[in-house]
Amino acid sequence: MTETKLTARNVDVFYGPKKAIDNVSIDIDNGIVTAFIGPSGCGKSTFLRSLNRMNDTIAGARVTGEILLDGEDIYAPTMDPVALRARVGMVFQKPNPFPKSIYENIAYGPRIHGLAGNKADLDVIIEQSLTKAGLWDEVKDRLMDAGTALSGGQQQRLCIARAIAVSPEVILMDEPCSALDPIATAKIEELIDELKENYAIVIVTHSMQQAARVSQRTAFFHLGNLVEYGETSEIFTNPREEKTKDYITGRYG
Amino acid sequence: MILTGVLLAVIGLGLVGWFAARARARLLYTGRGSMHSMPGYHGWHMALWILVPGLLTWAVWSGIMPGLVNGAVMADPAAAQLPAEEMHRAAILAEAQTLAANPDAVAFDAKSQALAEPMRAAQTRFGFMGAALILIAALAGGGYGFTRVRARFPARTHVERAVLALLLAASLMAILTTFGIVASLLFEAGLFFKDVSPIAFLTGTHWAPGNARGVDIDGNFGAVPLFWGTIYIGAIIAMLVAIPLGLMSAIYLTQYASSTVRKWIKPTLEILAGIPTVVYGYFAALTVAPIIRDFAGSLGMANPSTESALAAGLVMGVMIIPFVSSMADDALAAVPRAMSDGSLALGATRSETIKKVLLPAALPGIVAGVMLAISRAIGETMIVVMAAGASARLSANPFDSMTTVTYQIVQMLTGDQEFNSPKTLSAFALGLVLFVVTLILNIIALRVVKRFREAYE
């Protein structure tokens, strides 16, 4: 049984005078993985970043329309973008651990939001987050080593653990595997599959195989439009739109 | 005189050679692919063959001619009456030289009048000799160069090599000058340390070079008060102003300011760096210092002095702000955007992101900037000359007048000074200390910056 977590209605995103997203409406459900696919520049990352208001940090970016998180308008004046981002976490294309220890990387979010009353609580959060991200066994003996000293795949799992540590409801992943080798990619995909039990996950990806492997729903974007959205199995086997078919069969993109 | 004319002649020859070789090379040109190099390169090749030998000979001759002339003059019977003492004799010879160049001048010393005529004769003789040598060298080079104008001759490659040599020479010039400065500092400081023990100089706390006579010479050259004044004004007071203001303005400019605001504030801030230090100096002395004196008075200090460490330090701090701010700006801008994105995406506010992620990541760059700023501040002279005072005093009271290393160097070397006294030579010892300290600060700063860059590339 799934429930709708995020609802977007008639969303436009502008960068200055340029329209990057045109009238997108979509429902994203809890407990499953939703993939955004489409050729480069189609607006899928832009749309992803409007779901946790990361576009606010780009000068000249503007979002119109309505995006609801559990029925609450995230662009309402009363919504604090900082609090929103604690609820809607994000993992980036390139692993971006802070130049601090593994421990401090995870502790960063909980400290800011006051999630741990004392050191023992914090230690528990750190162990849980790293365990959920499948990294605990690899790093438990060297938590004080620099996060940047890990391998690329480990760094990305560290970033996922960091996002989990603040107990978000939604995790947005912007091409999380594009900088990783196939083995590290397989680990992350496995992890995504496990995490979907507890979070709504949205993943932007260039790899159609990845979308097919990890997601239950797929949205195909093209030139700022949402062309087609549906069950992943449907999209890949029996697309309704000609453009979708062309894209997944490798005709362009 | 003659040599200057010859110099112009060599340059003229070079020009003629350039045109001649190019014209000849053009005659050789019979179509596409018929020549290795274009005629212009043959022109340059030829010109170089004239100029390089000509100018080298000119430089060498200019170096040895005064010696030859003096030697000839010393051989003159009139020179027999010259005093044996080196400096005195040099003075008379110098005067004779002036007289030789300008016969209407009145001699100060009769001995030099007698030498003027032999001097003139020797100058003319060696001048012509040199001119002939220089022209022979230039013409011989040019003749050789001209025979090289052939269709297959790779003039282009040769000119390329000459360009390389020229660029190398240009970059070596600055380095050689630095070595020259270091050598002269070391030499003069060495003379000073013959009279004054380095230990007394570096650890003594009494600075009164004017009183240094005879036995108690060591006791009056204790430079610690100067070091203290320098550090107190340049590294403490000035940095208390420059670090917070520079850092905060860099944070504002890189993280908060809209591009319009940045477009106005950044150049304005950089104007601060363009103000001549002497202008800062009188601003410190005429505007800031009296305010501080009145303030000290209102705090209940008896007889506050107009000149104070605080006035000089504050103004110096303002002067250094753009320096710190632009280094911090670079350091903050070098932190990848992914870092701040990562922090913002975790729900951190902008100031939390700056405090906990950006500043720690940019810290090495900022520290390096501060070190360079300190090395600039302690070498700064005009502000302290005008506003800090002259009293070598070990005091922690910022309202006291203090003196710095640079101020004392100016004191020791301006006005009428006997050049061999320890008092004058102390300037070089002070300069050496200053040089070593700023060199160390710069080296550390550059290393820190280098390691920091590597971390993000």
XYZ file of C-alpha atoms in Angstrom:
710
model
C 0.000 0.000 0.000
C 1.591 3.282 -1.072
C 0.650 6.794 -0.179
C 1.498 10.039 -1.983
C 4.425 11.850 -0.387
C 5.143 14.676 -2.825
C 2.688 16.278 -5.185
C 3.689 18.721 -7.903
C 1.040 20.689 -9.777
C 1.735 22.858 -12.841
C 5.325 23.516 -11.832
C 7.432 25.877 -13.948
C 11.091 26.573 -13.153
C 12.900 29.556 -14.625
C 16.597 30.429 -14.698
C 16.364 34.160 -15.278
C 14.250 34.564 -18.411
C 14.827 30.955 -19.531
C 12.169 28.380 -18.759
C 13.813 25.123 -17.715
C 10.701 23.208 -16.591
C 7.336 23.632 -18.221
C 4.109 22.774 -16.471
C 5.082 19.548 -14.726
C 2.565 17.722 -12.522
C 3.563 14.520 -10.788
C 2.773 12.463 -7.667
C 5.648 10.758 -5.893
C 4.771 7.927 -3.568
C 6.196 6.781 -0.298
C 7.976 3.454 -0.030
C 9.073 3.185 -3.627
C 11.857 4.467 -5.865
C 10.907 6.953 -8.546
C 13.377 7.458 -11.387
C 13.679 10.576 -13.526
C 15.211 9.835 -16.917
C 15.771 11.889 -20.020
C 18.534 13.328 -22.195
C 21.020 15.870 -20.789
C 19.514 19.306 -20.329
C 15.944 17.978 -20.207
C 15.382 19.557 -16.790
C 15.222 16.413 -14.655
C 17.928 17.613 -12.228
C 16.392 21.083 -12.152
C 13.043 19.598 -11.209
C 14.691 17.396 -8.587
C 16.357 20.429 -7.020
C 13.064 22.265 -6.825
C 11.705 19.471 -4.592
C 13.937 20.531 -1.687
C 14.302 24.153 -2.733
C 18.006 23.805 -3.558
C 17.216 26.005 -6.543
C 16.829 28.840 -4.038
C 20.618 28.898 -3.741
C 21.025 29.699 -7.435
C 20.706 33.388 -8.239
C 17.895 34.053 -10.711
C 16.125 30.699 -10.279
C 12.363 30.937 -9.788
C 9.715 28.278 -9.234
C 5.988 28.738 -9.880
C 3.109 26.309 -9.427
C 2.591 24.153 -6.385
C 4.722 21.484 -4.724
C 3.197 19.785 -1.693
C 4.980 17.636 0.861
C 2.346 15.688 2.809
C -0.168 18.248 1.588
C 1.907 21.212 2.772
C 3.033 23.787 0.198
C 6.834 23.844 0.367
C 6.985 27.221 -1.382
C 4.552 28.822 1.054
C 5.973 31.877 2.845
C 5.566 30.072 6.147
C 7.769 27.166 5.014
C 11.368 27.430 6.166
C 13.600 26.068 3.376
C 16.184 25.055 5.964
C 13.675 22.926 7.851
C 12.376 21.546 4.561
C 15.828 20.344 3.522
C 16.135 18.419 6.758
C 12.979 16.531 5.711
C 13.940 16.172 2.057
C 17.567 15.065 1.932
C 19.790 15.066 -1.104
C 22.714 13.077 -2.493
C 24.728 14.639 -5.265
C 26.288 13.458 -8.484
C 29.831 13.756 -7.243
C 30.467 12.442 -3.731
C 30.979 15.552 -1.626
C 32.066 14.568 1.878
C 33.187 17.505 3.985
C 36.929 17.729 4.596
C 36.383 16.340 8.097
C 36.520 12.897 9.694
C 33.983 10.196 8.827
C 32.453 10.678 12.265
C 32.178 14.437 11.867
C 30.649 14.090 8.414
C 27.735 12.118 9.839
C 27.532 14.126 13.067
C 27.209 17.375 11.116
C 23.469 17.205 10.442
C 22.352 15.806 13.829
C 24.404 18.482 15.607
C 22.863 21.298 13.602
C 19.358 20.061 14.210
C 19.957 19.079 17.824
C 18.940 15.466 17.227
C 21.279 14.006 19.816
C 21.137 14.985 23.455
C 24.586 13.685 24.282
C 27.640 11.961 22.888
C 26.163 8.496 23.425
C 23.014 9.382 21.455
C 25.163 10.814 18.703
C 27.267 7.664 18.583
C 24.095 5.624 18.190
C 22.884 7.823 15.318
C 26.254 7.507 13.623
C 26.362 3.759 13.919
C 22.777 3.421 12.695
C 23.281 5.744 9.740
C 26.477 4.035 8.645
C 24.867 0.636 9.069
C 21.867 1.626 6.968
C 24.231 2.963 4.320
C 26.118 -0.325 4.362
C 29.347 1.328 5.353
C 29.621 0.521 9.056
C 31.662 -2.659 8.750
C 34.134 -1.011 6.435
C 34.776 2.096 8.529
C 33.918 1.261 12.140
C 37.590 1.044 13.103
C 38.565 4.311 11.513
C 35.782 6.746 12.198
C 38.299 9.502 12.853
C 39.944 9.172 9.432
C 39.202 11.851 6.845
C 36.036 11.242 4.871
C 37.843 12.363 1.753
C 40.332 9.493 2.142
C 37.665 6.886 1.339
C 37.178 5.437 -2.144
C 34.630 7.045 -4.447
C 31.943 4.455 -3.767
C 32.538 4.629 -0.017
C 32.406 8.419 -0.162
C 29.044 8.257 -1.882
C 27.718 5.851 0.746
C 29.106 8.211 3.382
C 27.078 10.997 1.780
C 23.996 8.777 1.862
C 24.659 7.978 5.522
C 25.044 11.698 6.159
C 21.671 12.348 4.555
C 20.024 9.508 6.519
C 21.443 10.789 9.804
C 19.003 13.692 9.931
C 16.037 11.270 9.495
C 14.613 12.676 6.304
C 11.312 11.561 4.799
C 12.407 11.855 1.190
C 15.856 11.271 -0.310
C 16.659 12.922 -3.621
C 19.567 11.433 -5.562
C 21.045 13.363 -8.451
C 22.862 10.799 -10.645
C 24.455 9.251 -7.548
C 26.432 6.644 -9.477
C 27.658 8.573 -12.487
C 31.101 9.089 -10.934
C 31.433 5.479 -9.712
C 32.690 2.205 -11.131
C 30.263 -0.721 -11.763
C 31.011 -2.493 -8.473
C 30.440 0.610 -6.372
C 27.356 1.302 -8.465
C 25.947 -2.147 -7.721
C 26.433 -1.535 -3.998
C 24.623 1.787 -4.126
C 21.763 0.294 -6.110
C 21.429 -2.481 -3.552
C 21.388 0.144 -0.851
C 18.707 2.177 -2.627
C 16.571 -0.935 -2.809
C 16.890 -1.473 0.945
C 16.263 2.159 1.814
C 13.015 2.446 -0.101
C 11.196 0.636 2.732
C 11.533 3.703 4.923
C 11.828 6.648 2.568
C 10.404 8.048 -0.603
C 13.369 7.970 -2.979
C 13.711 9.972 -6.156
C 16.691 9.212 -8.358
C 17.834 11.071 -11.448
C 19.839 8.851 -13.740
C 21.332 8.754 -17.202
C 21.429 5.000 -17.198
C 18.196 3.392 -18.348
C 19.343 0.028 -17.059
C 19.757 1.604 -13.638
C 16.290 3.100 -13.786
C 14.906 -0.288 -14.808
C 16.814 -2.064 -12.026
C 16.111 0.171 -9.053
C 12.852 2.006 -9.664
C 9.212 1.136 -9.476
C 8.007 4.270 -11.224
C 9.752 6.177 -14.023
C 9.230 9.695 -15.302
C 10.617 10.612 -18.711
C 11.531 14.253 -19.187
C 12.261 15.913 -22.473
C 12.992 19.616 -23.129
C 11.540 20.651 -19.786
C 8.341 18.662 -20.209
C 7.230 15.564 -18.394
C 6.508 13.355 -21.373
C 5.438 10.196 -19.661
C 5.133 8.898 -16.113
C 4.135 5.426 -15.036
C 5.128 2.031 -13.719
C 8.737 1.328 -14.658
C 7.845 -2.017 -16.196
C 5.245 -0.319 -18.383
C 7.547 2.499 -19.487
C 10.305 0.151 -20.524
C 8.211 -2.526 -22.171
C 5.235 -0.697 -23.491
C 5.657 3.087 -23.599
C 2.617 5.098 -24.621
C 4.529 7.975 -26.143
C 6.601 7.809 -29.322
C 9.308 10.052 -27.766
C 9.701 7.740 -24.787
C 10.043 4.773 -27.060
C 12.668 6.560 -29.155
C 14.640 7.439 -26.046
C 14.609 4.052 -24.353
C 15.478 2.294 -27.578
C 18.463 4.605 -27.956
C 17.177 6.544 -30.937
C 18.444 9.771 -29.266
C 19.800 11.217 -26.042
C 80.530 60.255 -24.712
C 82.093 58.317 -27.526
C 80.695 55.072 -26.174
C 77.154 56.434 -26.166
C 77.544 57.375 -29.821
C 78.865 53.913 -30.625
C 75.900 52.344 -28.869
C 73.537 54.270 -31.135
C 75.678 53.308 -34.133
C 75.417 49.588 -33.267
C 71.635 49.869 -32.990
C 71.580 51.679 -36.340
C 73.725 48.933 -37.857
C 71.311 46.354 -36.538
C 68.462 48.140 -38.264
C 70.403 48.325 -41.526
C 71.278 44.631 -41.200
C 67.627 43.756 -40.625
C 66.556 45.446 -43.850
C 69.542 44.169 -45.832
C 69.090 40.518 -44.846
C 65.353 40.658 -45.388
C 65.799 42.221 -48.820
C 68.357 39.576 -49.765
C 66.145 36.772 -48.476
C 63.280 38.117 -50.558
C 65.411 37.808 -53.650
C 65.969 34.137 -52.792
C 62.260 33.498 -52.522
C 61.073 31.702 -55.624
C 57.749 30.365 -54.514
C 55.953 28.315 -51.937
C 58.278 25.950 -50.063
C 61.403 27.423 -51.617
C 62.688 28.724 -48.252
C 62.851 27.283 -44.773
C 62.127 30.615 -43.077
C 60.273 33.724 -44.135
C 62.426 36.780 -45.037
C 61.467 38.587 -41.814
C 63.191 35.865 -39.773
C 66.364 36.282 -41.812
C 66.142 39.992 -41.015
C 65.925 39.269 -37.292
C 68.662 36.685 -37.449
C 70.996 39.162 -39.078
C 70.062 41.973 -36.682
C 70.779 39.685 -33.724
C 74.191 38.805 -35.133
C 75.002 42.512 -35.202
C 73.416 43.565 -31.928
C 74.511 40.742 -29.643
C 78.277 40.919 -30.322
C 78.153 44.713 -30.525
C 76.263 45.174 -27.272
C 78.250 42.534 -25.418
C 81.526 44.201 -26.390
C 80.050 47.536 -25.415
C 79.021 46.234 -22.001
C 82.404 44.646 -21.343
C 84.292 47.734 -22.453
C 82.094 50.040 -20.393
C 82.967 47.866 -17.423
C 86.737 47.874 -17.854
C 87.302 51.328 -19.328
C 87.201 53.341 -16.059
C 89.921 51.073 -14.697
C 92.043 51.528 -17.785
C 91.583 55.294 -17.712
C 92.462 55.532 -14.036
C 95.466 53.356 -14.607
C 96.697 55.659 -17.373
C 96.093 58.735 -15.222
C 97.954 57.220 -12.283
C 100.913 56.690 -14.590
C 100.974 60.446 -15.273
C 103.736 62.363 -13.396
C 101.081 64.679 -11.892
C 99.576 61.692 -10.069
C 102.703 61.188 -7.988
C 101.459 63.774 -5.456
C 98.194 61.959 -4.795
C 97.587 60.874 -1.219
C 98.005 57.176 -0.605
C 94.700 56.834 1.261
C 92.134 55.031 -0.914
C 89.013 57.114 -0.274
C 90.713 60.448 -0.600
C 92.405 59.440 -3.813
C 89.133 58.218 -5.284
C 87.541 61.565 -4.461
C 90.273 63.463 -6.316
C 90.004 61.147 -9.316
C 86.240 61.622 -9.363
C 86.719 65.354 -9.337
C 89.236 65.156 -12.141
C 86.677 63.225 -14.111
C 84.110 66.002 -13.657
C 86.703 68.575 -14.704
C 87.610 66.546 -17.761
C 83.999 66.466 -18.857
C 83.391 70.120 -18.075
C 86.502 72.335 -18.453
C 84.708 75.416 -17.120
C 84.132 73.921 -13.694
C 86.213 75.267 -10.861
C 88.491 72.787 -9.165
C 88.018 72.273 -5.438
C 91.361 70.592 -5.119
C 94.342 71.791 -7.146
C 95.612 68.245 -7.504
C 92.545 67.277 -9.466
C 92.973 70.288 -11.747
C 96.389 68.952 -12.690
C 94.926 65.572 -13.470
C 92.074 66.855 -15.610
C 94.123 67.058 -18.778
C 95.660 63.555 -18.589
C 92.190 62.264 -17.663
C 90.655 63.782 -20.765
C 93.407 62.413 -22.971
C 93.074 58.927 -21.550
C 89.293 59.006 -21.907
C 89.552 59.976 -25.552
C 92.199 57.359 -26.275
C 90.380 54.470 -24.627
C 87.048 55.712 -25.925
C 88.207 55.430 -29.519
C 89.848 52.123 -28.852
C 86.587 50.781 -27.440
C 84.541 52.236 -30.263
C 86.740 50.482 -32.782
C 86.477 47.155 -30.953
C 82.707 47.424 -30.666
C 82.231 48.278 -34.313
C 84.563 45.460 -35.380
C 82.568 42.998 -33.287
C 79.260 44.217 -34.693
C 80.468 44.210 -38.270
C 82.121 40.810 -37.963
C 78.919 39.383 -36.493
C 76.875 41.069 -39.178
C 79.180 39.756 -41.929
C 78.832 36.220 -40.615
C 75.074 36.634 -40.292
C 74.786 37.859 -43.844
C 76.522 34.787 -45.248
C 73.830 32.686 -43.537
C 71.016 34.122 -45.618
C 70.336 30.966 -47.630
C 67.139 29.380 -48.768
C 67.538 26.298 -46.540
C 68.938 28.105 -43.513
C 66.566 27.654 -40.515
C 66.634 31.300 -39.397
C 63.250 30.837 -37.754
C 64.589 28.173 -35.377
C 67.589 30.313 -34.490
C 65.455 33.368 -33.791
C 63.189 31.198 -31.643
C 66.211 30.212 -29.565
C 67.221 33.862 -29.209
C 63.726 34.713 -27.981
C 64.015 31.939 -25.415
C 67.357 33.309 -24.244
C 65.899 36.805 -23.986
C 62.965 35.612 -21.890
C 65.271 33.621 -19.656
C 67.513 36.644 -19.170
C 64.509 38.775 -18.282
C 63.361 36.341 -15.620
C 66.860 35.939 -14.230
C 67.197 39.700 -13.885
C 64.781 39.891 -10.944
C 66.383 36.887 -9.275
C 69.888 38.264 -9.706
C 68.803 41.597 -8.289
C 67.388 39.815 -5.255
C 70.668 38.000 -4.780
C 72.475 41.307 -5.114
C 70.299 42.821 -2.413
C 70.850 39.871 -0.108
C 74.575 39.986 -0.702
C 74.807 43.690 0.076
C 72.644 43.246 3.182
C 74.816 40.386 4.386
C 78.016 42.288 3.713
C 76.987 45.471 5.508
C 75.351 43.575 8.346
C 78.586 41.610 8.676
C 80.461 44.891 9.167
C 77.975 45.849 11.868
C 78.312 42.546 13.694
C 82.083 43.065 13.814
C 81.418 45.908 16.240
C 78.301 44.672 17.982
C 77.695 41.146 19.127
C 74.679 39.500 17.451
C 73.479 38.233 20.824
C 73.440 41.723 22.291
C 71.693 42.984 19.183
C 68.986 40.331 19.142
C 68.359 40.124 22.881
C 69.256 43.555 24.263
C 66.405 45.755 25.404
C 68.079 49.151 25.254
C 68.182 50.928 21.909
C 70.119 54.195 21.818
C 72.536 54.164 18.885
C 73.172 57.877 19.396
C 74.844 57.141 22.742
C 76.934 54.271 21.435
C 80.533 55.331 21.958
C 83.610 53.367 22.794
C 83.269 50.582 25.327
C 79.543 50.416 25.952
C 78.705 49.801 22.340
C 76.842 46.534 22.827
C 74.489 47.902 25.473
C 73.042 50.558 23.213
C 72.180 48.311 20.293
C 69.542 46.087 21.870
C 66.946 45.787 19.129
C 64.224 44.001 21.104
C 62.144 47.191 21.598
C 62.164 47.685 17.836
C 61.094 44.106 17.207
C 58.393 44.477 19.807
C 57.140 47.734 18.288
C 57.089 46.162 14.849
C 55.181 43.117 16.010
C 52.837 45.099 18.230
C 51.906 47.553 15.500
C 52.129 45.371 12.398
C 51.251 41.897 13.588
C 48.935 42.594 16.521
C 47.071 45.901 16.304
C 46.927 46.009 12.501
C 45.807 42.380 12.292
C 43.142 42.896 14.959
C 41.672 45.380 12.512
C 42.442 43.688 9.212
C 41.609 40.043 9.931
C 38.025 40.426 11.151
C 37.129 43.198 8.720
C 38.874 41.591 5.753
C 37.451 38.169 6.469
C 33.944 39.397 7.031
C 33.976 41.489 3.900
C 35.259 38.479 1.931
C 32.468 36.314 3.353
C 29.896 38.932 2.541
C 31.212 39.424 -0.971
C 31.516 35.739 -1.854
C 28.466 34.367 -0.069
C 25.821 37.010 0.329
C 26.317 39.982 -1.943
C 24.332 40.115 -5.146
C 26.405 40.549 -8.269
C 25.446 44.235 -8.476
C 26.628 44.922 -4.952
C 29.812 42.970 -5.548
C 30.447 44.944 -8.703
C 30.522 48.133 -6.639
C 32.115 47.056 -3.394
C 35.002 44.985 -4.741
C 36.637 47.726 -6.852
C 36.047 50.235 -4.073
C 37.818 47.950 -1.644
C 40.649 47.534 -4.088
C 41.055 51.307 -4.295
C 42.193 51.111 -0.655
C 45.110 49.005 -1.866
C 45.998 51.650 -4.425
C 46.311 54.570 -2.003
C 49.984 55.516 -1.595
C 51.208 54.581 1.866
C 52.395 58.122 2.435
C 48.785 59.265 2.195
C 47.816 56.688 4.802
C 50.741 58.032 6.806
C 49.507 61.561 7.073
C 45.954 60.371 7.551
C 47.277 58.438 10.549
C 49.373 61.326 11.822
C 46.971 64.206 11.246
C 43.528 62.670 11.689
C 43.641 59.433 13.633
C 46.484 60.154 16.043
C 44.936 63.319 17.582
C 41.614 61.528 18.076
C 43.394 58.711 19.851
C 45.378 61.129 21.962
C 42.185 62.879 23.062
C 40.603 59.517 23.747
C 43.586 58.474 25.852
C 43.283 61.769 27.693
C 39.610 61.155 28.386
C 40.545 57.754 29.807
C 42.662 59.599 32.329
C 46.123 59.106 30.899
C 48.463 61.892 31.869
C 50.267 63.550 28.953
C 49.216 61.174 26.205
C 51.573 61.510 23.263
C 50.305 62.462 19.826
C 52.153 59.595 18.283
C 50.905 56.215 19.305
C 51.197 52.582 18.357
C 47.423 52.454 18.179
C 47.129 55.213 15.558
C 49.748 53.632 13.318
C 48.385 50.114 13.839
C 44.772 51.040 13.151
C 45.549 52.812 9.923
C 47.921 50.059 8.863
C 45.151 47.569 9.545
C 42.820 49.479 7.265
C 45.500 49.544 4.618
C 45.867 45.757 4.828
C 42.106 45.013 4.667
C 41.931 44.650 0.878
C 44.930 42.355 1.031
C 43.373 39.987 3.572
C 39.984 40.265 1.936
C 41.173 39.370 -1.537
C 43.215 36.393 -0.279
C 40.263 35.159 1.787
C 38.003 35.768 -1.180
C 40.194 33.504 -3.335
C 40.362 30.860 -0.624
C 36.588 30.821 -0.153
C 35.949 30.782 -3.878
C 38.300 27.798 -4.215
C 36.108 25.666 -1.946
C 33.964 23.632 -4.344
C 30.315 24.555 -4.516
C 29.532 20.914 -3.794
C 30.690 21.497 -0.205
C 28.210 24.237 0.536
C 25.502 22.405 -1.429
C 26.079 19.327 0.691
C 25.706 21.333 3.853
C 22.642 23.269 2.681
C 20.989 20.047 1.546
C 21.305 18.730 5.101
C 19.246 21.644 6.287
C 22.046 23.865 7.514
C 21.543 27.607 7.264
C 23.862 29.737 5.229
C 25.808 31.020 8.215
C 26.119 27.506 9.677
C 27.453 26.380 6.318
C 29.991 29.188 6.272
C 31.081 28.668 9.853
C 31.281 24.876 9.853
C 32.163 23.939 6.289
C 33.444 26.837 4.210
C 35.728 28.523 6.720
C 37.421 25.298 7.899
C 37.921 24.249 4.290
C 39.303 27.649 3.336
C 41.343 28.059 6.508
C 44.753 27.216 5.053
C 44.257 29.773 2.299
C 43.093 32.353 4.789
C 46.044 31.685 7.110
C 48.410 32.074 4.179
C 46.745 35.362 3.288
C 47.136 36.597 6.837
C 50.819 35.672 6.858
C 51.434 37.572 3.642
C 49.514 40.472 5.146
C 51.697 40.398 8.260
C 54.840 40.338 6.194
C 53.567 43.391 4.359
C 52.566 45.147 7.542
C 55.889 44.699 9.317
C 57.757 45.972 6.271
C 55.514 49.011 5.993
C 57.364 52.248 6.632
C 55.570 55.499 5.893
C 52.710 55.063 8.351
C 54.971 54.277 11.273
C 57.400 57.040 10.360
C 54.572 59.547 10.536
C 52.393 58.204 13.309
C 54.154 55.754 15.605
C 56.874 57.916 17.058
C 60.561 57.384 17.601
C 60.927 56.108 21.126
C 62.238 52.582 21.423
C 60.049 51.403 24.208
C 58.958 48.024 25.486
C 55.388 48.718 26.393
C 52.046 47.028 26.033
C 50.129 50.272 26.246
C 48.792 50.991 22.761
C 48.618 54.719 23.526
C 52.391 54.920 23.964
C 54.548 56.024 21.124
C 56.686 53.202 19.820
C 59.171 52.648 17.094
C 59.650 49.937 14.534
C 62.456 48.338 12.595
C 61.575 50.185 9.413
C 61.380 53.530 11.175
C 64.857 53.055 12.660
C 66.274 52.072 9.270
C 64.992 55.344 7.868
C 66.471 57.213 10.867
C 69.875 55.606 10.482
C 70.213 56.171 6.756
C 68.794 59.646 6.193
C 70.475 62.954 6.818
C 74.221 63.400 7.274
C 75.692 60.163 8.461
C 79.168 58.823 8.690
C 79.043 55.698 6.684
C 81.253 53.430 8.721
C 79.815 53.942 12.179
C 77.925 51.094 13.831
C 74.979 53.460 14.098
C 74.580 53.614 10.328
C 75.476 49.988 9.796
C 72.815 48.929 12.279
C 70.289 49.788 9.582
C 71.588 46.882 7.536
C 71.425 44.468 10.427
C 67.830 45.548 11.041
C 67.086 45.201 7.346
C 68.534 41.715 7.367
C 66.329 40.658 10.270
C 63.285 42.111 8.559
C 64.206 40.410 5.307
C 64.679 37.019 6.938
C 61.403 37.257 8.857
C 59.319 38.314 5.868
C 61.045 35.689 3.722
C 60.123 32.957 6.202
C 56.532 34.204 6.412
C 56.258 34.242 2.636
C 57.736 30.793 2.208
C 55.389 29.294 4.791
C 52.414 31.072 3.263
C 53.244 29.875 -0.245
C 53.679 26.299 0.920
C 50.370 26.377 2.741
C 48.623 27.781 -0.316
C 50.221 25.135 -2.524
C 49.143 22.228 -0.331
C 45.681 23.692 -0.067
C 45.354 23.916 -3.854
C 46.439 20.311 -4.271
C 43.751 19.206 -1.857
C 41.014 20.352 -4.197
C 42.452 19.476 -7.585
